[in-house]
Coordinates of C-alpha atoms in Angstrom, one line a residue:
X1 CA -83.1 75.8 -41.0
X2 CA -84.0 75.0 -44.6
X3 CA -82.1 74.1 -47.4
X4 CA -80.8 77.3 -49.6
X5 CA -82.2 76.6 -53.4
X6 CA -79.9 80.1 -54.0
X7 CA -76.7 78.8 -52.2
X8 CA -76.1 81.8 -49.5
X9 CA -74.8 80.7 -46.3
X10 CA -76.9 80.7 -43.5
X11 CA -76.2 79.8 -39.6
X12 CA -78.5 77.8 -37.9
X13 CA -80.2 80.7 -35.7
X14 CA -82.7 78.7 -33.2
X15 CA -82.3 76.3 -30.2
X16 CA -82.1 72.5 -31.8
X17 CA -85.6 71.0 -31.8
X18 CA -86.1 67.1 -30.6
X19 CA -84.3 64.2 -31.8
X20 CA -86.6 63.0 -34.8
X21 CA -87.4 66.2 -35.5
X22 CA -83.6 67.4 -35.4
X23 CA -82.7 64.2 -38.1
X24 CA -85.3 65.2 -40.4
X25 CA -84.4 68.6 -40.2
X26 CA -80.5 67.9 -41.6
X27 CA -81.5 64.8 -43.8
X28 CA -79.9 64.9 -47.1
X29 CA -77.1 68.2 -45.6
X30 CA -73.5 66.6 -45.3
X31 CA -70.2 68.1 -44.6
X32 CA -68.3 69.5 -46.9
X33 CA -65.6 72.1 -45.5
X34 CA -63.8 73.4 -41.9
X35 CA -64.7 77.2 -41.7
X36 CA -63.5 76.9 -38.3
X37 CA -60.9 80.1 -39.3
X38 CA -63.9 82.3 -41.0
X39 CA -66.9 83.8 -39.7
X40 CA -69.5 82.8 -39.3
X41 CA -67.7 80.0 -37.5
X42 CA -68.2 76.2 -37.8
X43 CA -68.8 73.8 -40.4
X44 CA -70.0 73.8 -43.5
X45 CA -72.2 71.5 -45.2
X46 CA -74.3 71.1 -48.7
X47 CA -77.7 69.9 -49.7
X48 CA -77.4 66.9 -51.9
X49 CA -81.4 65.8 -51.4
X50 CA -80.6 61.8 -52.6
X51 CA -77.9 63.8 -55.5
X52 CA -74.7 62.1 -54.1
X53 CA -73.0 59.5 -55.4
X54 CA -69.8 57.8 -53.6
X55 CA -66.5 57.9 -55.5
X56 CA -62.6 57.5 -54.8
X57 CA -62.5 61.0 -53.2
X58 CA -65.3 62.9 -51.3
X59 CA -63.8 66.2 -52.4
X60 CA -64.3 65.4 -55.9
X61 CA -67.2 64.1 -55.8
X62 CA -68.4 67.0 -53.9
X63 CA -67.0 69.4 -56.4
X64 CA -68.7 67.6 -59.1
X65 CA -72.0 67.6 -57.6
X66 CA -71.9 71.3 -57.1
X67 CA -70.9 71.3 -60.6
X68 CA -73.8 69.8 -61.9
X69 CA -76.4 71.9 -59.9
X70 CA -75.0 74.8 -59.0
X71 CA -77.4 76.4 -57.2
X72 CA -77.7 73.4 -54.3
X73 CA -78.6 74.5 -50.8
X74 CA -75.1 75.5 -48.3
X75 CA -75.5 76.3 -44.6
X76 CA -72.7 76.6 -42.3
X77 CA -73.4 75.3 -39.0
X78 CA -71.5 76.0 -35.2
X79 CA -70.1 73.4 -33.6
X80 CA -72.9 72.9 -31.2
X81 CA -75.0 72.1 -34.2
X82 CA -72.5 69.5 -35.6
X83 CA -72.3 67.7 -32.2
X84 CA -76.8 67.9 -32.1
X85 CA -77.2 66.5 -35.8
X86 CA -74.6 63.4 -35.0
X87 CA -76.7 62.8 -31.5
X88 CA -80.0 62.7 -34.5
X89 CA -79.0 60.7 -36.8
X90 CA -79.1 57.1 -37.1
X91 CA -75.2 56.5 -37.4
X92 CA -72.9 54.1 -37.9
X93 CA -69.7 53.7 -36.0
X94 CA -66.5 53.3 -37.8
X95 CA -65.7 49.5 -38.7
X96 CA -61.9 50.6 -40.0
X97 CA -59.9 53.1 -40.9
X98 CA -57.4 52.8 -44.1
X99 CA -53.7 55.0 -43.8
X100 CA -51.0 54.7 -46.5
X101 CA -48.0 55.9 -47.4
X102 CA -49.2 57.9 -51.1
X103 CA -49.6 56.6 -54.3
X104 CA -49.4 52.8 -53.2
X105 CA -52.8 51.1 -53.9
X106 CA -55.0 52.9 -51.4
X107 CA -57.9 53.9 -53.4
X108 CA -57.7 50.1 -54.9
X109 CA -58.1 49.1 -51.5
X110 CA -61.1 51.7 -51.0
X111 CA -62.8 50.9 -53.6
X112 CA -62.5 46.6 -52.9
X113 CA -64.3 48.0 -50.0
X114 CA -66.8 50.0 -51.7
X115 CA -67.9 46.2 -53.5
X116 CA -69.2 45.1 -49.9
X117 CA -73.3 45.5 -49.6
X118 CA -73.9 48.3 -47.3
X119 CA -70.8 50.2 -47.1
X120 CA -69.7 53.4 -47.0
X121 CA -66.4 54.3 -47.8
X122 CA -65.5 58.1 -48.2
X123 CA -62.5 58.9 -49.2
X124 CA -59.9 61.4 -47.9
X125 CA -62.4 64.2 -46.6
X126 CA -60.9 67.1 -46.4
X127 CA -63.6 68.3 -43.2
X128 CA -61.5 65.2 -41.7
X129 CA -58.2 66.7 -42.9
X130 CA -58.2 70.0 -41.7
X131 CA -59.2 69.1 -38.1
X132 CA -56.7 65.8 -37.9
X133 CA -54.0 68.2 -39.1
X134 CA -54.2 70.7 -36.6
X135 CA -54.8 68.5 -34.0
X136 CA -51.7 68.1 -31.4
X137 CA -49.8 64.6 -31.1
X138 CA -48.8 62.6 -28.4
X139 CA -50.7 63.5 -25.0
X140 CA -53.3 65.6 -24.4
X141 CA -51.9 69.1 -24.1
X142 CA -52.7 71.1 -21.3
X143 CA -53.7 74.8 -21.2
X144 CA -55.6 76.9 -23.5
X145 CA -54.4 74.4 -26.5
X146 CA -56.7 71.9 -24.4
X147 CA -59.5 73.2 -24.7
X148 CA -59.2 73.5 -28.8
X149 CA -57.5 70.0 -28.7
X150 CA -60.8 69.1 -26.8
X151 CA -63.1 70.8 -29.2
X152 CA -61.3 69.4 -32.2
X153 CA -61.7 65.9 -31.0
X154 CA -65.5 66.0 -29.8
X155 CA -65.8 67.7 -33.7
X156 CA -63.9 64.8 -35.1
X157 CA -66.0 62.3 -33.4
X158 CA -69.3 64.0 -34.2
X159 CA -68.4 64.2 -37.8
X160 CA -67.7 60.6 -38.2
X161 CA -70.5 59.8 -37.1
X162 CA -72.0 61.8 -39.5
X163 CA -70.3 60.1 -42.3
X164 CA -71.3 57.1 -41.1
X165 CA -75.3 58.1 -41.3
X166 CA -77.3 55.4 -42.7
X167 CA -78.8 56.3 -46.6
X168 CA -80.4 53.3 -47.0
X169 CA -81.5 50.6 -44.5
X170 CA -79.0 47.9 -45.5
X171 CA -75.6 50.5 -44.9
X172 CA -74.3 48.6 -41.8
X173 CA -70.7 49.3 -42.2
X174 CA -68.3 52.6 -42.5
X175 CA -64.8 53.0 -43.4
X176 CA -62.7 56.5 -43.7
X177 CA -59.6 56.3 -45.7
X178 CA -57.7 59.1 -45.1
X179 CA -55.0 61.2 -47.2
X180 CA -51.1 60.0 -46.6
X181 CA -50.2 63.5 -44.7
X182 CA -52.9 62.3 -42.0
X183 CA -50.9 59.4 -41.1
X184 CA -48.7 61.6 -39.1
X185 CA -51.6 62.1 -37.1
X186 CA -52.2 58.4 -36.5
X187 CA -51.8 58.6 -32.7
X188 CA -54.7 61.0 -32.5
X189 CA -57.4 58.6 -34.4
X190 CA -55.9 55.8 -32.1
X191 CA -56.7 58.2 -28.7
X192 CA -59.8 58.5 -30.1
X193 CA -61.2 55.4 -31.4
X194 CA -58.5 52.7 -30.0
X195 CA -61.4 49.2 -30.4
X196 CA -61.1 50.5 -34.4
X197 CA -59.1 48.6 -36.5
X198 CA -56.8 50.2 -38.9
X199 CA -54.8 49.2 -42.1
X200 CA -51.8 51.1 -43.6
X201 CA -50.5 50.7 -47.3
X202 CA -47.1 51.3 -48.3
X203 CA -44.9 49.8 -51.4
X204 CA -41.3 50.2 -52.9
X205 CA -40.9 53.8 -52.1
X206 CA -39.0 54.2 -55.3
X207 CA -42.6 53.5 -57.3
X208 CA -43.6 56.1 -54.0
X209 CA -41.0 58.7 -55.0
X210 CA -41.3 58.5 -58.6
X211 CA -44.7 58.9 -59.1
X212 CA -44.7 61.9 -56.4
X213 CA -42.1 63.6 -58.7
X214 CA -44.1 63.5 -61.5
X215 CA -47.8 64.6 -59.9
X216 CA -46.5 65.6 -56.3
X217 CA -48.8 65.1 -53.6
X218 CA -49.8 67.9 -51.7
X219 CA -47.4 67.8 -49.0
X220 CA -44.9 67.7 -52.2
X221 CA -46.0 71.1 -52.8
X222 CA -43.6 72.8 -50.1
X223 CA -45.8 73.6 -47.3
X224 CA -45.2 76.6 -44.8
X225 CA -42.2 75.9 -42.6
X226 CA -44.6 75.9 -39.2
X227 CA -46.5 73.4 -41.3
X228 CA -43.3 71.5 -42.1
X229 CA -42.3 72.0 -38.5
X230 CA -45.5 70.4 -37.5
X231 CA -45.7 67.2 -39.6
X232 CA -42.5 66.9 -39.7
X233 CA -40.2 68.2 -37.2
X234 CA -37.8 69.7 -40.0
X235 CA -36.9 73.0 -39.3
X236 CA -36.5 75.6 -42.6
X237 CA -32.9 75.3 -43.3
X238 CA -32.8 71.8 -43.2
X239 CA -35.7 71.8 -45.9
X240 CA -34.0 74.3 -47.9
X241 CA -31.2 72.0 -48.1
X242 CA -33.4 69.0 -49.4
X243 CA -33.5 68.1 -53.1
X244 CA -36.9 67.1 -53.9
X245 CA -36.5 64.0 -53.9
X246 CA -34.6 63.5 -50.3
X247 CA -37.8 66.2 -49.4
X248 CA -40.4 63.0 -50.4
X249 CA -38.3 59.9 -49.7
X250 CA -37.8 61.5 -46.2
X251 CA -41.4 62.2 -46.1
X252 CA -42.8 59.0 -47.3
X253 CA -40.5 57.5 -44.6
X254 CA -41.7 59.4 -41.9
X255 CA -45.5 57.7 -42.7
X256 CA -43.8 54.3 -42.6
X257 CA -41.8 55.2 -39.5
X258 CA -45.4 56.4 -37.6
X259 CA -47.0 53.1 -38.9
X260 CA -44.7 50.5 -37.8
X261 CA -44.2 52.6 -34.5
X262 CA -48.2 52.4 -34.2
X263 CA -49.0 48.9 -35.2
X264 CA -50.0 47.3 -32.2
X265 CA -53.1 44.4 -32.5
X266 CA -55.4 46.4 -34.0
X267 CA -53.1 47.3 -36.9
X268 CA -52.5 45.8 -40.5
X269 CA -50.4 46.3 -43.0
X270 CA -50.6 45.5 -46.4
X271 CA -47.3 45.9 -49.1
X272 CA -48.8 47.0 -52.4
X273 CA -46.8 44.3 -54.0
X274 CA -49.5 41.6 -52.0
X275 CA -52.3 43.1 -53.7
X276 CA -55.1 40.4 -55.3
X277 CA -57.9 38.3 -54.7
X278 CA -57.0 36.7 -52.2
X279 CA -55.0 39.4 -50.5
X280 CA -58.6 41.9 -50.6
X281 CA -60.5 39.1 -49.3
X282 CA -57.5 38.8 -46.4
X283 CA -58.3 42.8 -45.8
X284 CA -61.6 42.3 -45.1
X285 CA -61.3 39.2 -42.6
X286 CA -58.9 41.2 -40.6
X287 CA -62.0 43.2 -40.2
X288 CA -64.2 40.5 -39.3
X289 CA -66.0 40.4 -43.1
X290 CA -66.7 37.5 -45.0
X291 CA -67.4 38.5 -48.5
X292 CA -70.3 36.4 -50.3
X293 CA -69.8 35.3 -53.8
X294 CA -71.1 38.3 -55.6
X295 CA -69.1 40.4 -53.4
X296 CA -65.7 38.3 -54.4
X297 CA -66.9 38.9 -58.3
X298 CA -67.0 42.6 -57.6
X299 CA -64.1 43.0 -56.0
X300 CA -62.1 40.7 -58.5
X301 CA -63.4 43.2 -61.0
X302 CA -62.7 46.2 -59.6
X303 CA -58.9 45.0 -59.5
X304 CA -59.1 45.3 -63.6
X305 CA -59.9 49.0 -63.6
X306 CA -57.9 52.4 -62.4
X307 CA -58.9 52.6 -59.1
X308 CA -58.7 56.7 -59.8
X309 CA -61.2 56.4 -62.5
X310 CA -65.4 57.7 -60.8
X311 CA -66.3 56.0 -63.6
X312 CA -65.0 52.3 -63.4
X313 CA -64.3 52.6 -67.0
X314 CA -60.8 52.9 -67.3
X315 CA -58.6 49.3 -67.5
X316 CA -55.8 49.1 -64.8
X317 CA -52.3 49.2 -66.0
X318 CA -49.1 48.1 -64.0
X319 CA -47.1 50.7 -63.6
X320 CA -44.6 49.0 -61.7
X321 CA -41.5 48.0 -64.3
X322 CA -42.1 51.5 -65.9
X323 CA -41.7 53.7 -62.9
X324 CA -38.4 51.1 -62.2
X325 CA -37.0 52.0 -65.0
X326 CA -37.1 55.8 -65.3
X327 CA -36.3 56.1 -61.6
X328 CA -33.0 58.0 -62.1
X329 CA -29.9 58.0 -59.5
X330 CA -31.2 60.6 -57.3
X331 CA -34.3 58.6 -56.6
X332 CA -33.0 55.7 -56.0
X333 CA -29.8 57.6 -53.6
X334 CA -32.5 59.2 -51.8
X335 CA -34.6 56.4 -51.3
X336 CA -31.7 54.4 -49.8
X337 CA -30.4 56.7 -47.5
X338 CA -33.9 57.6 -45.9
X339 CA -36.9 55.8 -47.0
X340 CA -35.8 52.2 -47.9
X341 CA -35.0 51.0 -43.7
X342 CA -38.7 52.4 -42.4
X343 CA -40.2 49.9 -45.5
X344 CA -37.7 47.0 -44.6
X345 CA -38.9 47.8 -41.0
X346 CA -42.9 47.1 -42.4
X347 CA -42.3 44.4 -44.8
X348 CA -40.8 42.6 -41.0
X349 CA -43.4 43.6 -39.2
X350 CA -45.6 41.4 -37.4
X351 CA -48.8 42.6 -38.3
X352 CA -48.4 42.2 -41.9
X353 CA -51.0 40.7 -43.9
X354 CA -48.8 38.2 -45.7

């Protein structure tokens, strides 16, 4: 397999050669999208030969690279092949993983992370997504859903790892934030990975709610009623009783309820409201990091500018009093009858970084 200068779609046709040979072979291809569903079937990735450059969200910053040369190489690769390149490479395993509750200060968190030497921190992959989303909860079924569970896990693990491949000599750490909707999915990165630490972030769900009426989130955006069933647990005429805002406040709870239920001594949790200095530098020691002084300076900094912005240009704002005040009655109803005890429950909690 070579890389594609005319972007066709090749699958990988030849038994996997040795090791080295096998890394060389895939350096500079990362994942990009599940076609799992399509044929041919597996994964597939992109060529971005040294082109990549890390920002807030992996899917945008994929989308802008294959805006800028639109002619990079694609190959999509089986399963098998996924599972042979993570044996290859020279991967790191996953220091922490960062949940949250939407719109709460996640990215700010990703990118305080993003200031530590030798880092990676993708954000909200939406290879990741896909698989964690269709992935069963609780125990491990039994039957033919098994043996997909089984394939989705070893695919999850072997994509991690991927993520986690070294670009330079001095990356020595990886964290994967994932979206909010993943959080219902918790209990599956914890069957997987449960030495990992993990952090969820959650504020006032009114600022939650508000700010998911305005730009909803993509669970906002009414999914299919199995897919509703299956995050969930609504059935359709429940949901088409729902105002939209009951619809997110009783969503936003259900990521709070997961996370509190969850948080055993590997767990932290972190109230938007806590965010500073001193607080980021608290994040990291609950994952065994000691930032040096010019990673402190960096991180102060990157408190001053929208986390949202690729650029680092754009000055942060508070938004807090202004989303207070348009929050109308139906926000604030809806947060107090479902979303407001699964916060009270986290701001109590034990394993909150205070």
């Amino acid at each position: 397999m070579t890389g594609d200068s005319m972007g066709a779609k090749l699958v990988h046709p030849i038994p996997p050669p040795p090791r080295g040979a096998m890394a060389a072979l895939w350096e500079g291809w990362i994942p990009a999208w599940d076609r799992l569903a399509e044929d041919p079937r597996g994964i597939e990735w992109i060529n971005e030969a040294g082109r990549y450059q890390e920002g807030p969200f992996y899917d945008e910053s994929i989308a802008l690279l294959l805006q800028r040369h639109p002619r990079i190489g694609r190959n999509v690769s089986s399963p098998a092949t996924v599972h042979q390149v993570a044996e290859a490479i020279d991967g790191l395993s996953p220091s922490g993983f960062i949940f949250h509750m939407s719109r709460c200060g996640s990215t700010l968190v990703q990118n305080a992370l993003r200031c530590l030497d030798g880092t990676l921190v993708p954000g909200e992959p939406d290879v990741l997504s896909s698989l964690l989303l269709a992935s069963v909860p609780g125990p491990r079924p039994r039957g033919a859903s098994a043996a997909a569970q089984a394939e989705r896990d070893a695919l999850l693990r072997s994509l991690v790892k991927v993520f986690g491949r070294r670009r330079t000599k001095r990356d020595r750490r990886l964290f994967i934030k994932f979206a909010s909707l993943e959080t219902v999915r918790l209990d599956v990165v914890r069957r997987l990975w449960p030495d990992v630490p993990w952090l969820f972030i959650y504020r006032d769900p009114v600022d939650v709610v508000v700010s998911n009426m305005a730009r909803p989130s993509g669970w906002m955006d009414r999914p299919t009623p199995e897919q509703v069933k299956r995050y969930f647990g609504w059935g359709p005429r429940t949901v088409d009783a729902m105002t939209r805002e009951e619809y997110c406040a009783r969503a936003v709870s259900r990521f709070c309820e997961v996370a509190a239920g969850s948080a055993d001594a590997r767990a932290h949790l972190l109230n938007y409201e806590d965010i500073d200095l001193e607080r980021m530098v608290g994040v990291m020691g609950a994952f065994g990091i000691h930032p040096t002084r010019a990673e402190r300076a960096r991180i102060e900094q990157s408190l001053r500018v929208y986390s949202k912005d690729p650029r680092g240009k754009r000055r942060f704002v508070a938004d807090t009093a202004l989303k207070r005040r348009i929050a109308g009655p139906a926000v604030h109803g809806a947060v107090r009858q479902w979303a407001l005890p699964a916060y009270r429950l986290l701001n109590r909690h034990r394993r909150r970084i205070r």
